[in-house]
Amino acid sequence: MSSAASNPSSSTSKPMSLKRNSDDIGWDYGVLVNPNNLNLIKCKLCGQEVSAGIYRLKLHIAGIRGQVKPCRKSSEEDKEKCKKAIDDSKKDKKARYAEQQEVRDAVDLVGAPDADEDTTAAEVEEIDCSGGNDIRKIGPMDKFTMPLDKASLSNSRVYRSTRSTM
């Protein structure tokens, strides 16, 4: 028996279940067209190819117009399943956002001054900046920087002679 006869899935036939590693309801209605392009999906019902992922395939099956053409061969049951999956994902996303916002609101930045508060005298020092008349305030982040050299602040360049004396 030849190896081609024992292996019915040769290069002439397509694999039956090309899908991403997901348990999304949308994969019941579509397959990947090309394993290298994970966003191009073919509808199992009508053969329409949908780009930009499984979400748009669910819109196609559910018959929601706007981003894709509705599937003409999807049953009412299929439409309801996909509409429910889309609505559930929207609700989950809103719940996650609300939870993240609550966490952000609950964070207390201890020791951080508010934007409307002035810093105290203990936190701010005044120094004479590069010998000029301007007085510069030093804040808490200035501990992590190095002062600039006066020569680097001037606009004139210092030229050195390259002539050697004999």
PDB file of C-alpha atoms in Angstrom:
ATOM      1  CA  MET A   1       0.000   0.000   0.000  1.00  0.00           C
ATOM      2  CA  SER A   2       1.437   3.372  -0.938  1.00  0.00           C
ATOM      3  CA  SER A   3       1.828   6.244   1.489  1.00  0.00           C
ATOM      4  CA  ALA A   4      -0.473   8.465  -0.602  1.00  0.00           C
ATOM      5  CA  ALA A   5      -3.280   5.906  -0.363  1.00  0.00           C
ATOM      6  CA  SER A   6      -2.907   5.560   3.411  1.00  0.00           C
ATOM      7  CA  ASN A   7      -2.886   9.342   3.884  1.00  0.00           C
ATOM      8  CA  PRO A   8      -6.144  10.695   2.473  1.00  0.00           C
ATOM      9  CA  SER A   9      -5.312  14.314   3.414  1.00  0.00           C
ATOM     10  CA  SER A  10      -2.809  14.955   0.670  1.00  0.00           C
ATOM     11  CA  SER A  11      -2.071  18.358  -0.800  1.00  0.00           C
ATOM     12  CA  THR A  12      -5.215  18.225  -2.998  1.00  0.00           C
ATOM     13  CA  SER A  13      -7.699  18.216  -0.098  1.00  0.00           C
ATOM     14  CA  LYS A  14      -8.132  20.971   2.494  1.00  0.00           C
ATOM     15  CA  PRO A  15      -8.102  20.338   6.238  1.00  0.00           C
ATOM     16  CA  MET A  16     -11.636  20.284   7.630  1.00  0.00           C
ATOM     17  CA  SER A  17     -11.164  22.320  10.807  1.00  0.00           C
ATOM     18  CA  LEU A  18      -8.832  25.242  10.341  1.00  0.00           C
ATOM     19  CA  LYS A  19      -9.562  27.456  13.329  1.00  0.00           C
ATOM     20  CA  ARG A  20      -7.760  29.391  15.980  1.00  0.00           C
ATOM     21  CA  ASN A  21      -7.220  27.887  19.391  1.00  0.00           C
ATOM     22  CA  SER A  22     -10.418  29.321  20.873  1.00  0.00           C
ATOM     23  CA  ASP A  23     -13.778  28.156  22.167  1.00  0.00           C
ATOM     24  CA  ASP A  24     -15.629  31.180  20.737  1.00  0.00           C
ATOM     25  CA  ILE A  25     -19.107  30.432  19.334  1.00  0.00           C
ATOM     26  CA  GLY A  26     -18.076  32.062  16.059  1.00  0.00           C
ATOM     27  CA  TRP A  27     -15.818  29.132  15.188  1.00  0.00           C
ATOM     28  CA  ASP A  28     -18.933  26.948  14.838  1.00  0.00           C
ATOM     29  CA  TYR A  29     -19.759  29.025  11.754  1.00  0.00           C
ATOM     30  CA  GLY A  30     -16.368  29.704  10.159  1.00  0.00           C
ATOM     31  CA  VAL A  31     -12.951  28.336   9.247  1.00  0.00           C
ATOM     32  CA  LEU A  32      -9.630  29.988   8.547  1.00  0.00           C
ATOM     33  CA  VAL A  33      -8.921  30.447   4.855  1.00  0.00           C
ATOM     34  CA  ASN A  34      -5.164  30.589   5.327  1.00  0.00           C
ATOM     35  CA  PRO A  35      -3.352  29.477   8.511  1.00  0.00           C
ATOM     36  CA  ASN A  36      -0.816  32.272   7.962  1.00  0.00           C
ATOM     37  CA  ASN A  37      -3.555  34.943   7.973  1.00  0.00           C
ATOM     38  CA  LEU A  38      -5.510  34.490  11.207  1.00  0.00           C
ATOM     39  CA  ASN A  39      -7.946  37.299  10.407  1.00  0.00           C
ATOM     40  CA  LEU A  40      -9.431  35.946   7.158  1.00  0.00           C
ATOM     41  CA  ILE A  41     -12.338  33.617   7.933  1.00  0.00           C
ATOM     42  CA  LYS A  42     -14.741  31.839   5.589  1.00  0.00           C
ATOM     43  CA  CYS A  43     -18.394  31.398   6.564  1.00  0.00           C
ATOM     44  CA  LYS A  44     -19.386  27.710   6.623  1.00  0.00           C
ATOM     45  CA  LEU A  45     -22.973  28.571   5.724  1.00  0.00           C
ATOM     46  CA  CYS A  46     -22.638  30.794   2.652  1.00  0.00           C
ATOM     47  CA  GLY A  47     -18.928  30.771   1.770  1.00  0.00           C
ATOM     48  CA  GLN A  48     -18.473  34.520   2.292  1.00  0.00           C
ATOM     49  CA  GLU A  49     -14.932  35.468   3.357  1.00  0.00           C
ATOM     50  CA  VAL A  50     -14.780  37.939   6.225  1.00  0.00           C
ATOM     51  CA  SER A  51     -11.627  39.828   7.140  1.00  0.00           C
ATOM     52  CA  ALA A  52     -10.652  41.296  10.537  1.00  0.00           C
ATOM     53  CA  GLY A  53     -11.466  38.336  12.737  1.00  0.00           C
ATOM     54  CA  ILE A  54     -14.141  36.250  14.392  1.00  0.00           C
ATOM     55  CA  TYR A  55     -16.069  39.250  15.738  1.00  0.00           C
ATOM     56  CA  ARG A  56     -16.948  40.340  12.216  1.00  0.00           C
ATOM     57  CA  LEU A  57     -17.953  36.782  11.310  1.00  0.00           C
ATOM     58  CA  LYS A  58     -20.389  36.843  14.232  1.00  0.00           C
ATOM     59  CA  LEU A  59     -21.764  40.150  12.903  1.00  0.00           C
ATOM     60  CA  HIS A  60     -22.150  38.462   9.504  1.00  0.00           C
ATOM     61  CA  ILE A  61     -24.025  35.464  10.941  1.00  0.00           C
ATOM     62  CA  ALA A  62     -26.171  37.665  13.233  1.00  0.00           C
ATOM     63  CA  GLY A  63     -27.188  39.792  10.270  1.00  0.00           C
ATOM     64  CA  ILE A  64     -25.996  43.032  11.853  1.00  0.00           C
ATOM     65  CA  ARG A  65     -25.386  45.461   9.021  1.00  0.00           C
ATOM     66  CA  GLY A  66     -22.671  48.070   8.941  1.00  0.00           C
ATOM     67  CA  GLN A  67     -19.309  46.351   8.887  1.00  0.00           C
ATOM     68  CA  VAL A  68     -20.183  43.224   6.874  1.00  0.00           C
ATOM     69  CA  LYS A  69     -22.880  41.805   4.611  1.00  0.00           C
ATOM     70  CA  PRO A  70     -25.439  39.709   6.493  1.00  0.00           C
ATOM     71  CA  CYS A  71     -25.451  35.966   5.892  1.00  0.00           C
ATOM     72  CA  ARG A  72     -28.468  34.877   3.835  1.00  0.00           C
ATOM     73  CA  LYS A  73     -28.263  31.249   4.940  1.00  0.00           C
ATOM     74  CA  SER A  74     -28.133  31.693   8.706  1.00  0.00           C
ATOM     75  CA  SER A  75     -31.166  30.517  10.651  1.00  0.00           C
ATOM     76  CA  GLU A  76     -32.907  32.525  13.361  1.00  0.00           C
ATOM     77  CA  GLU A  77     -31.278  30.277  15.968  1.00  0.00           C
ATOM     78  CA  ASP A  78     -27.815  31.014  14.532  1.00  0.00           C
ATOM     79  CA  LYS A  79     -28.567  34.746  14.514  1.00  0.00           C
ATOM     80  CA  GLU A  80     -29.707  34.697  18.139  1.00  0.00           C
ATOM     81  CA  LYS A  81     -26.611  32.753  19.283  1.00  0.00           C
ATOM     82  CA  CYS A  82     -24.267  35.231  17.628  1.00  0.00           C
ATOM     83  CA  LYS A  83     -26.215  38.294  18.817  1.00  0.00           C
ATOM     84  CA  LYS A  84     -26.121  36.927  22.374  1.00  0.00           C
ATOM     85  CA  ALA A  85     -22.357  36.296  22.129  1.00  0.00           C
ATOM     86  CA  ILE A  86     -21.778  39.849  20.860  1.00  0.00           C
ATOM     87  CA  ASP A  87     -23.953  41.375  23.599  1.00  0.00           C
ATOM     88  CA  ASP A  88     -22.290  39.261  26.302  1.00  0.00           C
ATOM     89  CA  SER A  89     -18.822  40.339  25.186  1.00  0.00           C
ATOM     90  CA  LYS A  90     -19.894  44.005  25.241  1.00  0.00           C
ATOM     91  CA  LYS A  91     -21.294  43.613  28.777  1.00  0.00           C
ATOM     92  CA  ASP A  92     -18.117  41.860  29.948  1.00  0.00           C
ATOM     93  CA  LYS A  93     -15.983  44.617  28.456  1.00  0.00           C
ATOM     94  CA  LYS A  94     -18.045  47.323  30.209  1.00  0.00           C
ATOM     95  CA  ALA A  95     -17.806  45.422  33.515  1.00  0.00           C
ATOM     96  CA  ARG A  96     -14.019  45.082  33.176  1.00  0.00           C
ATOM     97  CA  TYR A  97     -13.706  48.775  32.400  1.00  0.00           C
ATOM     98  CA  ALA A  98     -15.856  49.730  35.397  1.00  0.00           C
ATOM     99  CA  GLU A  99     -13.787  47.498  37.687  1.00  0.00           C
ATOM    100  CA  GLN A 100     -10.531  48.986  36.412  1.00  0.00           C
ATOM    101  CA  GLN A 101     -11.903  52.476  36.930  1.00  0.00           C
ATOM    102  CA  GLU A 102     -12.873  51.642  40.526  1.00  0.00           C
ATOM    103  CA  VAL A 103      -9.344  50.398  41.196  1.00  0.00           C
ATOM    104  CA  ARG A 104      -7.870  53.558  39.694  1.00  0.00           C
ATOM    105  CA  ASP A 105     -10.170  55.734  41.787  1.00  0.00           C
ATOM    106  CA  ALA A 106      -9.280  53.828  44.963  1.00  0.00           C
ATOM    107  CA  VAL A 107      -5.516  54.258  44.539  1.00  0.00           C
ATOM    108  CA  ASP A 108      -4.109  56.728  47.040  1.00  0.00           C
ATOM    109  CA  LEU A 109      -0.822  58.219  46.030  1.00  0.00           C
ATOM    110  CA  VAL A 110       0.726  58.644  49.470  1.00  0.00           C
ATOM    111  CA  GLY A 111       3.071  61.569  49.662  1.00  0.00           C
ATOM    112  CA  ALA A 112       2.255  62.861  46.203  1.00  0.00           C
ATOM    113  CA  PRO A 113       1.210  66.498  46.248  1.00  0.00           C
ATOM    114  CA  ASP A 114      -2.056  67.389  44.587  1.00  0.00           C
ATOM    115  CA  ALA A 115      -1.920  69.527  41.496  1.00  0.00           C
ATOM    116  CA  ASP A 116      -3.480  72.495  43.282  1.00  0.00           C
ATOM    117  CA  GLU A 117      -1.305  72.282  46.398  1.00  0.00           C
ATOM    118  CA  ASP A 118       1.928  74.236  46.674  1.00  0.00           C
ATOM    119  CA  THR A 119       4.986  72.296  47.711  1.00  0.00           C
ATOM    120  CA  THR A 120       6.305  72.967  51.177  1.00  0.00           C
ATOM    121  CA  ALA A 121       9.528  74.796  51.877  1.00  0.00           C
ATOM    122  CA  ALA A 122      11.140  71.600  53.107  1.00  0.00           C
ATOM    123  CA  GLU A 123      10.591  69.975  49.711  1.00  0.00           C
ATOM    124  CA  VAL A 124      11.872  72.884  47.623  1.00  0.00           C
ATOM    125  CA  GLU A 125      15.274  74.532  47.702  1.00  0.00           C
ATOM    126  CA  GLU A 126      16.239  77.629  45.823  1.00  0.00           C
ATOM    127  CA  ILE A 127      19.577  77.816  44.080  1.00  0.00           C
ATOM    128  CA  ASP A 128      21.344  80.278  41.869  1.00  0.00           C
ATOM    129  CA  CYS A 129      21.301  78.770  38.387  1.00  0.00           C
ATOM    130  CA  SER A 130      24.593  79.086  36.495  1.00  0.00           C
ATOM    131  CA  GLY A 131      25.658  82.320  38.111  1.00  0.00           C
ATOM    132  CA  GLY A 132      22.800  84.306  36.627  1.00  0.00           C
ATOM    133  CA  ASN A 133      20.264  86.426  38.421  1.00  0.00           C
ATOM    134  CA  ASP A 134      17.495  83.867  37.982  1.00  0.00           C
ATOM    135  CA  ILE A 135      16.690  81.726  40.998  1.00  0.00           C
ATOM    136  CA  ARG A 136      15.589  78.200  40.156  1.00  0.00           C
ATOM    137  CA  LYS A 137      13.493  76.008  42.435  1.00  0.00           C
ATOM    138  CA  ILE A 138      14.679  72.470  43.014  1.00  0.00           C
ATOM    139  CA  GLY A 139      11.983  69.834  43.240  1.00  0.00           C
ATOM    140  CA  PRO A 140      12.010  66.189  44.329  1.00  0.00           C
ATOM    141  CA  MET A 141      12.970  64.850  40.875  1.00  0.00           C
ATOM    142  CA  ASP A 142      16.065  67.036  40.712  1.00  0.00           C
ATOM    143  CA  LYS A 143      17.804  64.649  43.108  1.00  0.00           C
ATOM    144  CA  PHE A 144      18.146  62.277  40.187  1.00  0.00           C
ATOM    145  CA  THR A 145      19.728  64.686  37.698  1.00  0.00           C
ATOM    146  CA  MET A 146      23.166  66.180  37.375  1.00  0.00           C
ATOM    147  CA  PRO A 147      23.696  69.944  37.214  1.00  0.00           C
ATOM    148  CA  LEU A 148      24.715  71.362  33.856  1.00  0.00           C
ATOM    149  CA  ASP A 149      28.183  72.755  33.313  1.00  0.00           C
ATOM    150  CA  LYS A 150      28.371  76.518  32.650  1.00  0.00           C
ATOM    151  CA  ALA A 151      30.359  75.934  29.465  1.00  0.00           C
ATOM    152  CA  SER A 152      27.635  73.758  28.021  1.00  0.00           C
ATOM    153  CA  LEU A 153      25.044  76.450  28.694  1.00  0.00           C
ATOM    154  CA  SER A 154      26.818  79.219  26.809  1.00  0.00           C
ATOM    155  CA  ASN A 155      26.186  79.812  23.119  1.00  0.00           C
ATOM    156  CA  SER A 156      29.839  80.460  22.288  1.00  0.00           C
ATOM    157  CA  ARG A 157      32.185  77.670  21.393  1.00  0.00           C
ATOM    158  CA  VAL A 158      35.604  77.188  22.867  1.00  0.00           C
ATOM    159  CA  TYR A 159      38.259  76.693  20.215  1.00  0.00           C
ATOM    160  CA  ARG A 160      41.645  75.261  20.970  1.00  0.00           C
ATOM    161  CA  SER A 161      44.670  75.939  18.926  1.00  0.00           C
ATOM    162  CA  THR A 162      46.062  72.986  17.045  1.00  0.00           C
ATOM    163  CA  ARG A 163      49.321  74.751  16.102  1.00  0.00           C
ATOM    164  CA  SER A 164      52.296  73.487  17.828  1.00  0.00           C
ATOM    165  CA  THR A 165      54.999  75.855  18.949  1.00  0.00           C
ATOM    166  CA  MET A 166      58.492  75.225  17.809  1.00  0.00           C
TER     167      MET A 166
END
